PDB file of C-alpha atoms and ligand atoms in Angstrom:
ATOM      1  CA  MET A1332     -14.403 -24.651 -38.431  1.00  0.00           C
ATOM      2  CA  GLN A1333     -17.416 -23.351 -36.588  1.00  0.00           C
ATOM      3  CA  ILE A1334     -20.856 -24.392 -37.862  1.00  0.00           C
ATOM      4  CA  VAL A1335     -23.914 -22.243 -37.190  1.00  0.00           C
ATOM      5  CA  ASP A1336     -27.501 -22.593 -38.292  1.00  0.00           C
ATOM      6  CA  SER A1337     -29.058 -19.485 -36.802  1.00  0.00           C
ATOM      7  CA  ILE A1338     -29.031 -15.910 -38.062  1.00  0.00           C
ATOM      8  CA  THR A1339     -28.476 -14.604 -34.524  1.00  0.00           C
ATOM      9  CA  ALA A1340     -25.394 -16.802 -34.094  1.00  0.00           C
ATOM     10  CA  ILE A1341     -23.785 -15.815 -37.375  1.00  0.00           C
ATOM     11  CA  LYS A1342     -24.407 -12.120 -36.738  1.00  0.00           C
ATOM     12  CA  ALA A1343     -22.746 -12.430 -33.315  1.00  0.00           C
ATOM     13  CA  LYS A1344     -19.673 -14.108 -34.854  1.00  0.00           C
ATOM     14  CA  ILE A1345     -19.398 -11.486 -37.596  1.00  0.00           C
ATOM     15  CA  LYS A1346     -19.667  -8.715 -34.998  1.00  0.00           C
ATOM     16  CA  GLU A1347     -16.827 -10.295 -33.008  1.00  0.00           C
ATOM     17  CA  TRP A1348     -14.605 -10.462 -36.103  1.00  0.00           C
ATOM     18  CA  ARG A1349     -15.453  -6.873 -36.998  1.00  0.00           C
ATOM     19  CA  GLN A1350     -14.352  -5.761 -33.528  1.00  0.00           C
ATOM     20  CA  GLN A1351     -11.062  -7.548 -34.183  1.00  0.00           C
ATOM     21  CA  GLN A1352     -10.675  -5.644 -37.486  1.00  0.00           C
ATOM     22  CA  GLN A1353     -10.888  -8.886 -39.487  1.00  0.00           C
ATOM     23  CA  SER A1354     -11.991  -8.704 -43.120  1.00  0.00           C
ATOM     24  CA  ILE A1355     -14.561 -11.251 -44.274  1.00  0.00           C
ATOM     25  CA  ALA A1356     -15.096 -13.083 -47.554  1.00  0.00           C
ATOM     26  CA  PHE A1357     -18.302 -14.967 -48.271  1.00  0.00           C
ATOM     27  CA  VAL A1358     -18.896 -17.955 -50.580  1.00  0.00           C
ATOM     28  CA  PRO A1359     -22.563 -18.918 -51.015  1.00  0.00           C
ATOM     29  CA  THR A1360     -23.255 -22.498 -52.179  1.00  0.00           C
ATOM     30  CA  MET A1361     -25.995 -25.094 -52.336  1.00  0.00           C
ATOM     31  CA  GLY A1362     -23.702 -27.804 -50.960  1.00  0.00           C
ATOM     32  CA  ASN A1363     -22.772 -31.103 -52.589  1.00  0.00           C
ATOM     33  CA  LEU A1364     -19.352 -29.567 -52.761  1.00  0.00           C
ATOM     34  CA  HIS A1365     -16.629 -30.399 -55.253  1.00  0.00           C
ATOM     35  CA  GLN A1366     -13.215 -28.992 -56.118  1.00  0.00           C
ATOM     36  CA  GLY A1367     -14.833 -26.080 -57.986  1.00  0.00           C
ATOM     37  CA  HIS A1368     -16.471 -24.848 -54.788  1.00  0.00           C
ATOM     38  CA  LEU A1369     -13.250 -25.397 -52.840  1.00  0.00           C
ATOM     39  CA  SER A1370     -11.330 -23.279 -55.358  1.00  0.00           C
ATOM     40  CA  LEU A1371     -13.649 -20.388 -54.442  1.00  0.00           C
ATOM     41  CA  VAL A1372     -12.829 -20.885 -50.756  1.00  0.00           C
ATOM     42  CA  GLU A1373      -9.121 -20.892 -51.585  1.00  0.00           C
ATOM     43  CA  LYS A1374      -9.504 -17.636 -53.491  1.00  0.00           C
ATOM     44  CA  ALA A1375     -11.523 -16.192 -50.591  1.00  0.00           C
ATOM     45  CA  HIS A1376      -8.609 -16.921 -48.228  1.00  0.00           C
ATOM     46  CA  LYS A1377      -6.302 -14.859 -50.434  1.00  0.00           C
ATOM     47  CA  LEU A1378      -8.653 -11.881 -50.321  1.00  0.00           C
ATOM     48  CA  ALA A1379      -9.774 -11.728 -46.681  1.00  0.00           C
ATOM     49  CA  ASP A1380      -8.859 -12.755 -43.124  1.00  0.00           C
ATOM     50  CA  LYS A1381     -11.942 -14.895 -42.497  1.00  0.00           C
ATOM     51  CA  VAL A1382     -13.967 -17.070 -44.860  1.00  0.00           C
ATOM     52  CA  VAL A1383     -17.668 -17.788 -44.438  1.00  0.00           C
ATOM     53  CA  VAL A1384     -19.369 -20.430 -46.601  1.00  0.00           C
ATOM     54  CA  SER A1385     -23.121 -20.951 -46.696  1.00  0.00           C
ATOM     55  CA  ILE A1386     -24.884 -24.138 -47.708  1.00  0.00           C
ATOM     56  CA  PHE A1387     -28.526 -23.596 -48.526  1.00  0.00           C
ATOM     57  CA  VAL A1388     -30.636 -25.295 -51.170  1.00  0.00           C
ATOM     58  CA  ASN A1389     -32.851 -22.346 -52.005  1.00  0.00           C
ATOM     59  CA  PRO A1390     -36.417 -23.393 -52.891  1.00  0.00           C
ATOM     60  CA  LEU A1391     -37.090 -20.028 -54.604  1.00  0.00           C
ATOM     61  CA  GLN A1392     -34.681 -20.739 -57.454  1.00  0.00           C
ATOM     62  CA  PHE A1393     -36.012 -24.165 -58.451  1.00  0.00           C
ATOM     63  CA  ASP A1394     -38.665 -24.211 -61.144  1.00  0.00           C
ATOM     64  CA  GLU A1395     -39.737 -27.751 -60.342  1.00  0.00           C
ATOM     65  CA  GLN A1396     -40.437 -29.322 -56.964  1.00  0.00           C
ATOM     66  CA  ALA A1397     -38.987 -32.644 -58.170  1.00  0.00           C
ATOM     67  CA  ASP A1398     -35.673 -30.983 -59.040  1.00  0.00           C
ATOM     68  CA  LEU A1399     -35.549 -29.361 -55.586  1.00  0.00           C
ATOM     69  CA  SER A1400     -36.282 -32.639 -53.773  1.00  0.00           C
ATOM     70  CA  ALA A1401     -33.741 -34.546 -55.876  1.00  0.00           C
ATOM     71  CA  TYR A1402     -30.955 -31.983 -55.372  1.00  0.00           C
ATOM     72  CA  PRO A1403     -28.071 -33.940 -53.796  1.00  0.00           C
ATOM     73  CA  ARG A1404     -27.506 -33.215 -50.112  1.00  0.00           C
ATOM     74  CA  THR A1405     -24.176 -34.483 -48.761  1.00  0.00           C
ATOM     75  CA  MET A1406     -23.723 -32.633 -45.496  1.00  0.00           C
ATOM     76  CA  ASP A1407     -21.064 -34.814 -43.820  1.00  0.00           C
ATOM     77  CA  ALA A1408     -18.802 -34.893 -46.875  1.00  0.00           C
ATOM     78  CA  ASP A1409     -19.294 -31.124 -47.356  1.00  0.00           C
ATOM     79  CA  ILE A1410     -18.243 -30.395 -43.774  1.00  0.00           C
ATOM     80  CA  GLU A1411     -15.150 -32.557 -44.188  1.00  0.00           C
ATOM     81  CA  GLN A1412     -14.157 -30.819 -47.423  1.00  0.00           C
ATOM     82  CA  LEU A1413     -14.672 -27.340 -45.998  1.00  0.00           C
ATOM     83  CA  SER A1414     -12.567 -28.214 -42.953  1.00  0.00           C
ATOM     84  CA  SER A1415      -9.792 -29.392 -45.276  1.00  0.00           C
ATOM     85  CA  VAL A1416      -9.586 -25.927 -46.871  1.00  0.00           C
ATOM     86  CA  ASN A1417      -9.758 -24.122 -43.514  1.00  0.00           C
ATOM     87  CA  CYS A1418     -13.156 -22.529 -43.925  1.00  0.00           C
ATOM     88  CA  ASP A1419     -13.670 -20.451 -40.761  1.00  0.00           C
ATOM     89  CA  LEU A1420     -17.448 -20.503 -40.525  1.00  0.00           C
ATOM     90  CA  LEU A1421     -20.115 -22.613 -42.176  1.00  0.00           C
ATOM     91  CA  PHE A1422     -23.623 -21.188 -42.166  1.00  0.00           C
ATOM     92  CA  MET A1423     -26.357 -23.774 -42.797  1.00  0.00           C
ATOM     93  CA  PRO A1424     -29.746 -22.183 -42.212  1.00  0.00           C
ATOM     94  CA  THR A1425     -33.003 -24.104 -42.603  1.00  0.00           C
ATOM     95  CA  VAL A1426     -35.694 -23.076 -45.072  1.00  0.00           C
ATOM     96  CA  GLN A1427     -37.825 -22.033 -42.074  1.00  0.00           C
ATOM     97  CA  MET A1428     -35.007 -19.769 -40.856  1.00  0.00           C
ATOM     98  CA  MET A1429     -34.576 -18.098 -44.251  1.00  0.00           C
ATOM     99  CA  TYR A1430     -38.280 -17.865 -45.124  1.00  0.00           C
ATOM    100  CA  PRO A1431     -40.215 -17.767 -41.848  1.00  0.00           C
ATOM    101  CA  GLN A1432     -43.350 -16.519 -43.646  1.00  0.00           C
ATOM    102  CA  GLY A1433     -43.113 -19.343 -46.217  1.00  0.00           C
ATOM    103  CA  THR A1434     -41.828 -18.964 -49.762  1.00  0.00           C
ATOM    104  CA  GLY A1435     -45.159 -18.082 -51.380  1.00  0.00           C
ATOM    105  CA  ARG A1436     -45.579 -14.400 -50.469  1.00  0.00           C
ATOM    106  CA  TYR A1437     -42.080 -13.113 -50.254  1.00  0.00           C
ATOM    107  CA  SER A1438     -40.473  -9.754 -51.198  1.00  0.00           C
ATOM    108  CA  THR A1439     -38.556 -10.555 -54.338  1.00  0.00           C
ATOM    109  CA  VAL A1440     -35.476  -8.956 -55.857  1.00  0.00           C
ATOM    110  CA  VAL A1441     -35.632  -8.699 -59.650  1.00  0.00           C
ATOM    111  CA  VAL A1442     -32.623  -7.747 -61.781  1.00  0.00           C
ATOM    112  CA  PRO A1443     -34.073  -6.604 -65.094  1.00  0.00           C
ATOM    113  CA  GLY A1444     -32.110  -7.219 -68.259  1.00  0.00           C
ATOM    114  CA  MET A1445     -30.187 -10.024 -66.627  1.00  0.00           C
ATOM    115  CA  ASP A1446     -32.973 -12.368 -65.521  1.00  0.00           C
ATOM    116  CA  ASP A1447     -34.906 -13.054 -68.716  1.00  0.00           C
ATOM    117  CA  LYS A1448     -32.319 -14.087 -71.300  1.00  0.00           C
ATOM    118  CA  LEU A1449     -30.201 -17.212 -71.882  1.00  0.00           C
ATOM    119  CA  CYS A1450     -30.838 -19.465 -68.844  1.00  0.00           C
ATOM    120  CA  GLY A1451     -33.570 -17.064 -67.682  1.00  0.00           C
ATOM    121  CA  GLN A1452     -35.663 -17.917 -70.752  1.00  0.00           C
ATOM    122  CA  SER A1453     -36.016 -21.589 -69.971  1.00  0.00           C
ATOM    123  CA  ARG A1454     -36.070 -21.099 -66.201  1.00  0.00           C
ATOM    124  CA  PRO A1455     -38.552 -18.281 -65.500  1.00  0.00           C
ATOM    125  CA  GLY A1456     -38.255 -16.975 -61.940  1.00  0.00           C
ATOM    126  CA  HIS A1457     -34.940 -18.757 -61.356  1.00  0.00           C
ATOM    127  CA  PHE A1458     -32.817 -15.616 -61.273  1.00  0.00           C
ATOM    128  CA  ASP A1459     -35.351 -13.744 -59.107  1.00  0.00           C
ATOM    129  CA  GLY A1460     -34.919 -16.593 -56.618  1.00  0.00           C
ATOM    130  CA  VAL A1461     -31.136 -16.293 -56.824  1.00  0.00           C
ATOM    131  CA  ALA A1462     -31.150 -12.479 -56.497  1.00  0.00           C
ATOM    132  CA  THR A1463     -33.536 -12.661 -53.533  1.00  0.00           C
ATOM    133  CA  VAL A1464     -31.618 -15.261 -51.534  1.00  0.00           C
ATOM    134  CA  VAL A1465     -28.237 -13.666 -52.278  1.00  0.00           C
ATOM    135  CA  SER A1466     -29.575 -10.272 -51.122  1.00  0.00           C
ATOM    136  CA  LYS A1467     -30.755 -11.889 -47.898  1.00  0.00           C
ATOM    137  CA  PHE A1468     -27.374 -13.566 -47.384  1.00  0.00           C
ATOM    138  CA  PHE A1469     -25.510 -10.329 -48.062  1.00  0.00           C
ATOM    139  CA  ASN A1470     -27.644  -8.590 -45.415  1.00  0.00           C
ATOM    140  CA  ILE A1471     -27.119 -11.391 -42.902  1.00  0.00           C
ATOM    141  CA  VAL A1472     -23.397 -12.035 -43.409  1.00  0.00           C
ATOM    142  CA  GLN A1473     -22.266  -8.418 -44.026  1.00  0.00           C
ATOM    143  CA  ALA A1474     -19.050  -9.587 -45.679  1.00  0.00           C
ATOM    144  CA  ASP A1475     -16.535  -7.310 -47.425  1.00  0.00           C
ATOM    145  CA  ILE A1476     -16.123  -9.626 -50.398  1.00  0.00           C
ATOM    146  CA  ALA A1477     -18.249 -12.298 -52.071  1.00  0.00           C
ATOM    147  CA  ILE A1478     -16.917 -14.914 -54.508  1.00  0.00           C
ATOM    148  CA  PHE A1479     -18.961 -16.475 -57.298  1.00  0.00           C
ATOM    149  CA  GLY A1480     -17.883 -18.924 -60.003  1.00  0.00           C
ATOM    150  CA  GLU A1481     -17.573 -17.940 -63.645  1.00  0.00           C
ATOM    151  CA  LYS A1482     -19.103 -21.356 -64.302  1.00  0.00           C
ATOM    152  CA  ASP A1483     -22.446 -19.581 -63.715  1.00  0.00           C
ATOM    153  CA  TYR A1484     -21.428 -16.513 -65.694  1.00  0.00           C
ATOM    154  CA  GLN A1485     -24.930 -15.061 -66.058  1.00  0.00           C
ATOM    155  CA  GLN A1486     -25.434 -15.430 -62.314  1.00  0.00           C
ATOM    156  CA  LEU A1487     -22.102 -13.675 -61.646  1.00  0.00           C
ATOM    157  CA  LEU A1488     -23.109 -10.677 -63.794  1.00  0.00           C
ATOM    158  CA  LEU A1489     -26.581 -10.643 -62.238  1.00  0.00           C
ATOM    159  CA  ILE A1490     -25.068 -10.404 -58.736  1.00  0.00           C
ATOM    160  CA  LYS A1491     -22.641  -7.667 -59.852  1.00  0.00           C
ATOM    161  CA  LYS A1492     -25.564  -5.665 -61.246  1.00  0.00           C
ATOM    162  CA  LEU A1493     -27.670  -6.270 -58.145  1.00  0.00           C
ATOM    163  CA  VAL A1494     -24.885  -4.943 -55.908  1.00  0.00           C
ATOM    164  CA  LEU A1495     -24.385  -1.890 -58.128  1.00  0.00           C
ATOM    165  CA  ASP A1496     -28.102  -1.125 -58.524  1.00  0.00           C
ATOM    166  CA  LEU A1497     -28.923  -1.446 -54.810  1.00  0.00           C
ATOM    167  CA  ASN A1498     -25.686   0.126 -53.486  1.00  0.00           C
ATOM    168  CA  ILE A1499     -24.827  -2.950 -51.467  1.00  0.00           C
ATOM    169  CA  SER A1500     -21.442  -2.554 -49.767  1.00  0.00           C
ATOM    170  CA  ILE A1501     -19.734  -5.695 -50.970  1.00  0.00           C
ATOM    171  CA  GLU A1502     -17.075  -6.406 -53.598  1.00  0.00           C
ATOM    172  CA  VAL A1503     -18.093  -9.219 -55.938  1.00  0.00           C
ATOM    173  CA  HIS A1504     -15.281 -11.325 -57.406  1.00  0.00           C
ATOM    174  CA  GLY A1505     -15.511 -13.988 -60.095  1.00  0.00           C
ATOM    175  CA  SER A1506     -13.404 -17.135 -59.986  1.00  0.00           C
ATOM    176  CA  PRO A1507     -12.421 -19.320 -62.981  1.00  0.00           C
ATOM    177  CA  THR A1508     -14.321 -22.487 -63.834  1.00  0.00           C
ATOM    178  CA  TYR A1509     -12.725 -25.564 -62.356  1.00  0.00           C
ATOM    179  CA  ARG A1510     -12.766 -28.492 -64.777  1.00  0.00           C
ATOM    180  CA  GLU A1511     -12.277 -32.243 -64.824  1.00  0.00           C
ATOM    181  CA  GLN A1512      -9.221 -33.404 -66.751  1.00  0.00           C
ATOM    182  CA  SER A1513     -11.509 -34.032 -69.708  1.00  0.00           C
ATOM    183  CA  GLY A1514     -12.499 -30.349 -69.728  1.00  0.00           C
ATOM    184  CA  LEU A1515     -15.980 -30.977 -68.314  1.00  0.00           C
ATOM    185  CA  ALA A1516     -16.895 -28.151 -65.926  1.00  0.00           C
ATOM    186  CA  MET A1517     -17.359 -29.564 -62.428  1.00  0.00           C
ATOM    187  CA  SER A1518     -20.956 -29.387 -61.294  1.00  0.00           C
ATOM    188  CA  SER A1519     -23.227 -30.995 -58.739  1.00  0.00           C
ATOM    189  CA  ARG A1520     -25.461 -31.911 -61.649  1.00  0.00           C
ATOM    190  CA  ASN A1521     -22.753 -34.077 -63.296  1.00  0.00           C
ATOM    191  CA  GLN A1522     -23.777 -36.915 -61.020  1.00  0.00           C
ATOM    192  CA  TYR A1523     -27.018 -37.216 -62.979  1.00  0.00           C
ATOM    193  CA  LEU A1524     -24.852 -38.409 -65.903  1.00  0.00           C
ATOM    194  CA  THR A1525     -24.406 -42.116 -66.614  1.00  0.00           C
ATOM    195  CA  ASP A1526     -20.823 -43.346 -67.099  1.00  0.00           C
ATOM    196  CA  ILE A1527     -21.223 -43.262 -70.884  1.00  0.00           C
ATOM    197  CA  GLU A1528     -22.727 -39.748 -70.800  1.00  0.00           C
ATOM    198  CA  ARG A1529     -19.921 -38.525 -68.548  1.00  0.00           C
ATOM    199  CA  ASP A1530     -17.339 -39.716 -71.102  1.00  0.00           C
ATOM    200  CA  ASN A1531     -19.202 -37.723 -73.730  1.00  0.00           C
ATOM    201  CA  ALA A1532     -19.982 -34.624 -71.653  1.00  0.00           C
ATOM    202  CA  ALA A1533     -16.696 -32.805 -72.315  1.00  0.00           C
ATOM    203  CA  VAL A1534     -17.799 -32.390 -75.939  1.00  0.00           C
ATOM    204  CA  LEU A1535     -19.745 -29.350 -74.724  1.00  0.00           C
ATOM    205  CA  TYR A1536     -16.503 -27.618 -73.715  1.00  0.00           C
ATOM    206  CA  GLN A1537     -14.759 -28.742 -76.923  1.00  0.00           C
ATOM    207  CA  ILE A1538     -17.516 -27.160 -78.991  1.00  0.00           C
ATOM    208  CA  LEU A1539     -17.222 -23.871 -77.085  1.00  0.00           C
ATOM    209  CA  LEU A1540     -13.454 -23.931 -77.682  1.00  0.00           C
ATOM    210  CA  ASP A1541     -14.110 -24.551 -81.347  1.00  0.00           C
ATOM    211  CA  VAL A1542     -16.416 -21.503 -81.574  1.00  0.00           C
ATOM    212  CA  LYS A1543     -13.749 -19.423 -79.817  1.00  0.00           C
ATOM    213  CA  LYS A1544     -11.105 -20.611 -82.290  1.00  0.00           C
ATOM    214  CA  GLN A1545     -13.254 -19.628 -85.242  1.00  0.00           C
ATOM    215  CA  LEU A1546     -13.955 -16.197 -83.746  1.00  0.00           C
ATOM    216  CA  GLU A1547     -10.218 -15.720 -83.252  1.00  0.00           C
ATOM    217  CA  GLN A1548      -9.665 -16.650 -86.894  1.00  0.00           C
ATOM    218  CA  GLY A1549     -11.933 -13.780 -87.925  1.00  0.00           C
ATOM    219  CA  GLN A1550     -15.193 -15.680 -88.512  1.00  0.00           C
ATOM    220  CA  TYR A1551     -17.747 -13.064 -87.487  1.00  0.00           C
ATOM    221  CA  ASP A1552     -20.986 -14.625 -88.658  1.00  0.00           C
ATOM    222  CA  PHE A1553     -22.254 -15.226 -85.131  1.00  0.00           C
ATOM    223  CA  ALA A1554     -25.578 -16.761 -86.203  1.00  0.00           C
ATOM    224  CA  THR A1555     -23.848 -19.393 -88.364  1.00  0.00           C
ATOM    225  CA  LEU A1556     -21.296 -20.229 -85.661  1.00  0.00           C
ATOM    226  CA  GLN A1557     -24.084 -20.642 -83.113  1.00  0.00           C
ATOM    227  CA  GLN A1558     -26.149 -22.786 -85.479  1.00  0.00           C
ATOM    228  CA  GLN A1559     -23.177 -25.024 -86.342  1.00  0.00           C
ATOM    229  CA  ALA A1560     -22.389 -25.497 -82.653  1.00  0.00           C
ATOM    230  CA  MET A1561     -26.021 -26.457 -81.946  1.00  0.00           C
ATOM    231  CA  GLU A1562     -25.881 -29.042 -84.745  1.00  0.00           C
ATOM    232  CA  LYS A1563     -22.628 -30.500 -83.436  1.00  0.00           C
ATOM    233  CA  LEU A1564     -24.157 -30.827 -79.968  1.00  0.00           C
ATOM    234  CA  LYS A1565     -27.180 -32.646 -81.394  1.00  0.00           C
ATOM    235  CA  LEU A1566     -24.907 -35.016 -83.316  1.00  0.00           C
ATOM    236  CA  ALA A1567     -23.047 -35.753 -80.079  1.00  0.00           C
ATOM    237  CA  GLY A1568     -26.301 -36.755 -78.357  1.00  0.00           C
ATOM    238  CA  PHE A1569     -27.091 -33.509 -76.501  1.00  0.00           C
ATOM    239  CA  LYS A1570     -30.396 -31.664 -76.514  1.00  0.00           C
ATOM    240  CA  PRO A1571     -29.076 -28.127 -76.793  1.00  0.00           C
ATOM    241  CA  GLU A1572     -31.026 -25.197 -75.334  1.00  0.00           C
ATOM    242  CA  TYR A1573     -28.746 -22.486 -76.643  1.00  0.00           C
ATOM    243  CA  VAL A1574     -25.255 -21.670 -77.844  1.00  0.00           C
ATOM    244  CA  GLU A1575     -24.776 -17.900 -77.844  1.00  0.00           C
ATOM    245  CA  ILE A1576     -21.950 -15.487 -78.539  1.00  0.00           C
ATOM    246  CA  ARG A1577     -22.596 -12.480 -76.319  1.00  0.00           C
ATOM    247  CA  ARG A1578     -20.926  -9.313 -75.120  1.00  0.00           C
ATOM    248  CA  ALA A1579     -18.917 -10.346 -72.027  1.00  0.00           C
ATOM    249  CA  GLU A1580     -19.741  -7.158 -70.150  1.00  0.00           C
ATOM    250  CA  ASP A1581     -23.550  -7.453 -70.041  1.00  0.00           C
ATOM    251  CA  LEU A1582     -24.505 -10.503 -72.135  1.00  0.00           C
ATOM    252  CA  GLU A1583     -26.264  -8.316 -74.709  1.00  0.00           C
ATOM    253  CA  LEU A1584     -26.173  -9.449 -78.347  1.00  0.00           C
ATOM    254  CA  ALA A1585     -22.639  -9.033 -79.662  1.00  0.00           C
ATOM    255  CA  THR A1586     -21.751  -6.990 -82.722  1.00  0.00           C
ATOM    256  CA  LYS A1587     -18.631  -7.060 -84.879  1.00  0.00           C
ATOM    257  CA  LYS A1588     -17.341  -4.053 -82.937  1.00  0.00           C
ATOM    258  CA  ASP A1589     -17.230  -5.966 -79.652  1.00  0.00           C
ATOM    259  CA  ASN A1590     -13.923  -7.598 -78.820  1.00  0.00           C
ATOM    260  CA  LYS A1591     -14.693  -8.908 -75.335  1.00  0.00           C
ATOM    261  CA  LEU A1592     -17.032 -11.819 -75.920  1.00  0.00           C
ATOM    262  CA  ARG A1593     -18.414 -14.730 -73.959  1.00  0.00           C
ATOM    263  CA  VAL A1594     -19.512 -17.957 -75.594  1.00  0.00           C
ATOM    264  CA  LEU A1595     -22.219 -19.608 -73.504  1.00  0.00           C
ATOM    265  CA  ALA A1596     -24.184 -22.832 -73.833  1.00  0.00           C
ATOM    266  CA  ALA A1597     -26.833 -24.875 -72.073  1.00  0.00           C
ATOM    267  CA  ALA A1598     -27.694 -28.411 -73.132  1.00  0.00           C
ATOM    268  CA  TYR A1599     -29.291 -31.519 -71.742  1.00  0.00           C
ATOM    269  CA  LEU A1600     -27.316 -34.732 -71.806  1.00  0.00           C
ATOM    270  CA  GLY A1601     -29.701 -37.421 -70.607  1.00  0.00           C
ATOM    271  CA  GLU A1602     -31.221 -36.157 -67.355  1.00  0.00           C
ATOM    272  CA  ALA A1603     -28.528 -33.573 -66.692  1.00  0.00           C
ATOM    273  CA  ARG A1604     -28.864 -29.950 -67.754  1.00  0.00           C
ATOM    274  CA  LEU A1605     -25.278 -28.813 -68.303  1.00  0.00           C
ATOM    275  CA  ILE A1606     -24.139 -25.217 -68.686  1.00  0.00           C
ATOM    276  CA  ASP A1607     -20.725 -23.909 -69.622  1.00  0.00           C
ATOM    277  CA  ASN A1608     -19.106 -20.763 -70.999  1.00  0.00           C
ATOM    278  CA  ILE A1609     -15.725 -19.406 -72.007  1.00  0.00           C
ATOM    279  CA  ALA A1610     -14.167 -15.994 -72.510  1.00  0.00           C
ATOM    280  CA  CYS A1611     -13.105 -14.899 -75.970  1.00  0.00           C
ATOM    281  CA  TYR A1612     -11.122 -11.668 -76.073  1.00  0.00           C
ATOM    282  CA  LEU A1613     -10.258 -10.658 -79.625  1.00  0.00           C
ATOM    283  CA  ALA A1614      -7.264  -8.515 -80.510  1.00  0.00           C
TER     284      ALA A1614
HETATM  285  P1  AMP B 253     -23.801 -24.014 -56.446  1.00  0.00           P
HETATM  286  O1  AMP B 253     -23.560 -24.778 -55.208  1.00  0.00           O
HETATM  287  O2  AMP B 253     -23.898 -24.841 -57.671  1.00  0.00           O
HETATM  288  O3  AMP B 253     -24.908 -23.019 -56.297  1.00  0.00           O
HETATM  289  O4  AMP B 253     -22.498 -23.141 -56.687  1.00  0.00           O
HETATM  290  C1  AMP B 253     -21.978 -22.307 -55.683  1.00  0.00           C
HETATM  291  C2  AMP B 253     -20.884 -21.461 -56.273  1.00  0.00           C
HETATM  292  O5  AMP B 253     -19.860 -22.295 -56.798  1.00  0.00           O
HETATM  293  C3  AMP B 253     -21.364 -20.578 -57.429  1.00  0.00           C
HETATM  294  O6  AMP B 253     -20.742 -19.313 -57.339  1.00  0.00           O
HETATM  295  C4  AMP B 253     -20.892 -21.351 -58.638  1.00  0.00           C
HETATM  296  O7  AMP B 253     -20.677 -20.531 -59.766  1.00  0.00           O
HETATM  297  C5  AMP B 253     -19.585 -21.923 -58.120  1.00  0.00           C
HETATM  298  N1  AMP B 253     -19.167 -23.088 -58.905  1.00  0.00           N
HETATM  299  C6  AMP B 253     -19.914 -24.187 -59.220  1.00  0.00           C
HETATM  300  N2  AMP B 253     -19.201 -25.025 -60.012  1.00  0.00           N
HETATM  301  C7  AMP B 253     -17.996 -24.438 -60.212  1.00  0.00           C
HETATM  302  C8  AMP B 253     -16.820 -24.797 -60.948  1.00  0.00           C
HETATM  303  N3  AMP B 253     -16.739 -25.920 -61.643  1.00  0.00           N
HETATM  304  N4  AMP B 253     -15.770 -23.950 -60.924  1.00  0.00           N
HETATM  305  C9  AMP B 253     -15.820 -22.783 -60.227  1.00  0.00           C
HETATM  306  N5  AMP B 253     -16.901 -22.388 -59.503  1.00  0.00           N
HETATM  307  C10 AMP B 253     -17.973 -23.200 -59.502  1.00  0.00           C
END
């Protein structure tokens, strides 16, 4: 695996591959890699000849400086894991390289309709930061395909809309959420959980499954289902932010006519803000 930290170097490598008619898949990450990230790399290998992974903790998408500073950075372990799944190129730019003018006065990409609901409500500016850095990466890497996890379902739809709205020549693919045996969605933020909280954390997924089951049984009172799920989370020791049943296609409010739904939740358990979501396709 080749590791580059400069934009000039990665562009040169991409140009070389292009001349060799190689197709390229791109997996952007913030590092602190786990099996969920590696499953995206494995999918990328099935879809293209070469796989590029980026590791960049993007200051623009953090609402709080403390959260940014505390974000786990595990470079050596990340490099080892990426080598084990045959990543071809790892791009690890510095903040200075990505934002040479500083992060304060930067052109920003905004994806209206996708950035201000669900997680966007409690994290204002977060999705603008994501859309901006992903646009920059797409311009730098010039890949054919990009892979994002369904774990961050709102982010996945935001990137799909961004690509459509701005006519960016890249195919965006989603990849299923990789879970612990308990059902807990793998996440870099799980390490903020204590041992006792970790044992309890899979309740979030169980509650989403429970909502899905009730929807499948014909319970269509979305507000009641959401409210009951919030109460169950509180009883289990979570501080829930939201549990929402939305239209899978665009995350707009669902109606009884919609049969492709997504059940999404965000909740604090101790210090960790956990998010999860599942598909619910009704017959
Ligand atoms: P992050 O490093 O958290 O920004 O995540 C980088 C990419 O990995 C994003 O596309 C995430 O959606 C994806 N990802 C994170 N956790 C998982 C997981 N448990 N399963 C599948 N994809 C994931």
